[in-house]
Coordinates of C-alpha atoms in Angstrom, one line a residue:
M29 CA -83.3 -115.8 33.8
R30 CA -84.1 -119.5 33.6
C31 CA -84.9 -119.4 37.3
I32 CA -87.3 -116.5 36.9
G33 CA -89.0 -118.2 34.0
M34 CA -89.5 -121.4 35.9
L35 CA -90.8 -119.6 38.9
Q36 CA -93.3 -117.6 36.7
A37 CA -94.4 -120.9 35.2
G38 CA -95.5 -122.0 38.7
A39 CA -92.6 -124.2 39.8
R40 CA -91.7 -124.4 43.5
Q41 CA -88.5 -122.6 44.6
S42 CA -87.0 -125.9 46.0
A43 CA -87.7 -127.7 42.7
V44 CA -86.0 -124.8 40.7
A45 CA -83.1 -124.8 43.1
R46 CA -82.6 -128.5 42.7
E47 CA -82.9 -128.3 38.9
L48 CA -80.3 -125.5 38.6
N49 CA -78.1 -127.0 41.3
V50 CA -78.1 -124.0 43.6
H51 CA -79.2 -123.5 47.2
R52 CA -82.9 -122.7 47.8
S53 CA -82.0 -119.3 49.4
V54 CA -80.5 -118.2 46.0
T55 CA -83.7 -118.8 44.2
H56 CA -85.7 -117.1 47.0
R57 CA -83.4 -114.0 47.0
L58 CA -83.6 -113.8 43.2
W59 CA -87.4 -114.1 43.1
N60 CA -87.8 -111.5 45.8
H61 CA -85.5 -109.1 43.9
Y62 CA -87.4 -109.7 40.7
Q63 CA -90.8 -109.1 42.4
R64 CA -89.5 -105.9 44.0
D65 CA -87.7 -104.3 41.0
Q66 CA -89.1 -106.2 38.0
N67 CA -85.5 -106.9 37.1
A68 CA -83.3 -109.9 37.8
S69 CA -79.9 -108.4 36.8
R70 CA -76.9 -108.7 39.0
R71 CA -76.3 -106.0 41.5
R72 CA -73.0 -104.0 41.6
G73 CA -70.3 -105.6 43.7
S74 CA -68.9 -104.2 46.9
G75 CA -66.0 -101.8 47.1
R76 CA -65.3 -98.3 45.9
R77 CA -66.6 -97.3 42.5
R78 CA -64.1 -96.3 39.9
I79 CA -64.1 -92.6 39.0
A80 CA -62.7 -93.2 35.5
T81 CA -64.7 -95.4 33.2
T82 CA -63.1 -97.8 30.7
A83 CA -63.7 -95.3 27.9
D84 CA -61.8 -92.7 30.0
D85 CA -58.9 -95.1 30.4
R86 CA -58.8 -95.6 26.6
Y87 CA -58.9 -91.9 26.1
L88 CA -56.1 -91.4 28.6
L89 CA -53.8 -94.0 27.0
Q90 CA -54.5 -92.5 23.6
C91 CA -53.6 -89.0 24.7
A92 CA -50.5 -90.2 26.5
R93 CA -49.3 -92.1 23.4
R94 CA -50.0 -89.1 21.1
R95 CA -48.1 -86.6 23.3
S96 CA -45.5 -88.4 25.3
T97 CA -44.1 -85.2 26.8
L98 CA -47.3 -84.6 28.9
T99 CA -46.9 -85.3 32.6
A100 CA -49.5 -87.3 34.6
R101 CA -50.7 -84.0 36.2
Q102 CA -51.3 -82.4 32.7
L103 CA -53.1 -85.6 31.5
A104 CA -55.3 -85.5 34.7
S105 CA -56.3 -81.9 34.0
Q106 CA -57.0 -82.7 30.3
L107 CA -59.1 -85.7 31.2
S108 CA -60.9 -83.8 33.9
A109 CA -61.9 -81.1 31.4
A110 CA -63.0 -83.8 28.9
A111 CA -64.9 -85.9 31.4
G112 CA -66.4 -83.1 33.4
R113 CA -65.4 -84.5 36.8
P114 CA -62.1 -84.2 38.8
I115 CA -59.6 -87.0 38.4
S116 CA -56.4 -87.1 40.4
R117 CA -52.9 -87.3 39.2
Q118 CA -52.4 -90.6 41.1
T119 CA -55.4 -92.2 39.4
V120 CA -54.0 -91.2 36.0
S121 CA -50.6 -92.7 37.0
R122 CA -52.3 -95.9 38.0
R123 CA -54.3 -96.1 34.8
L124 CA -51.2 -95.5 32.7
H125 CA -49.3 -98.1 34.6
E126 CA -52.2 -100.6 34.0
G127 CA -51.9 -99.7 30.3
G128 CA -48.2 -100.4 30.2
L129 CA -47.0 -96.7 30.1
F130 CA -44.4 -95.7 32.6
A131 CA -42.2 -92.7 33.5
R132 CA -44.7 -89.9 32.9
R133 CA -42.4 -87.2 34.2
P134 CA -40.3 -86.0 31.3
V135 CA -37.2 -83.9 32.1
V136 CA -36.0 -81.1 29.8
C137 CA -32.3 -81.6 29.3
V138 CA -29.8 -79.0 28.0
P139 CA -27.7 -80.6 25.3
L140 CA -24.0 -80.6 26.2
S141 CA -21.5 -78.7 24.0
P142 CA -18.5 -80.6 22.6
V143 CA -16.3 -78.9 25.2
H144 CA -18.5 -80.2 28.0
V145 CA -18.5 -83.7 26.6
R146 CA -14.7 -83.8 26.4
A147 CA -14.5 -82.4 30.0
G148 CA -16.8 -85.1 31.2
L149 CA -14.7 -87.9 29.6
H150 CA -11.5 -86.7 31.2

């Protein structure tokens, strides 16, 4: 924003570039962008946009901690219903992994009877 202010005050682009220790093409690009859009904010970077926002990630981690028996697929359907857009099971698994939660596939186990335990020990 200092660059835009200096250019609006009438300074030359080369002088502004020298003052801010950047290349002249940077000030030129910034000034053209400001004149076109009346805005000098940064543009979004390259690459694929994330389908789940940071708020979605927090919601997902909160739901997973509350009900640890939910699978990633169930969490995905729950988040899709809440967010109003489809979110894949793989995305949910990745977000849980980033949040430090693992093994989202609970298994229902039948408890062994004392007879079965003794048989297994023999």
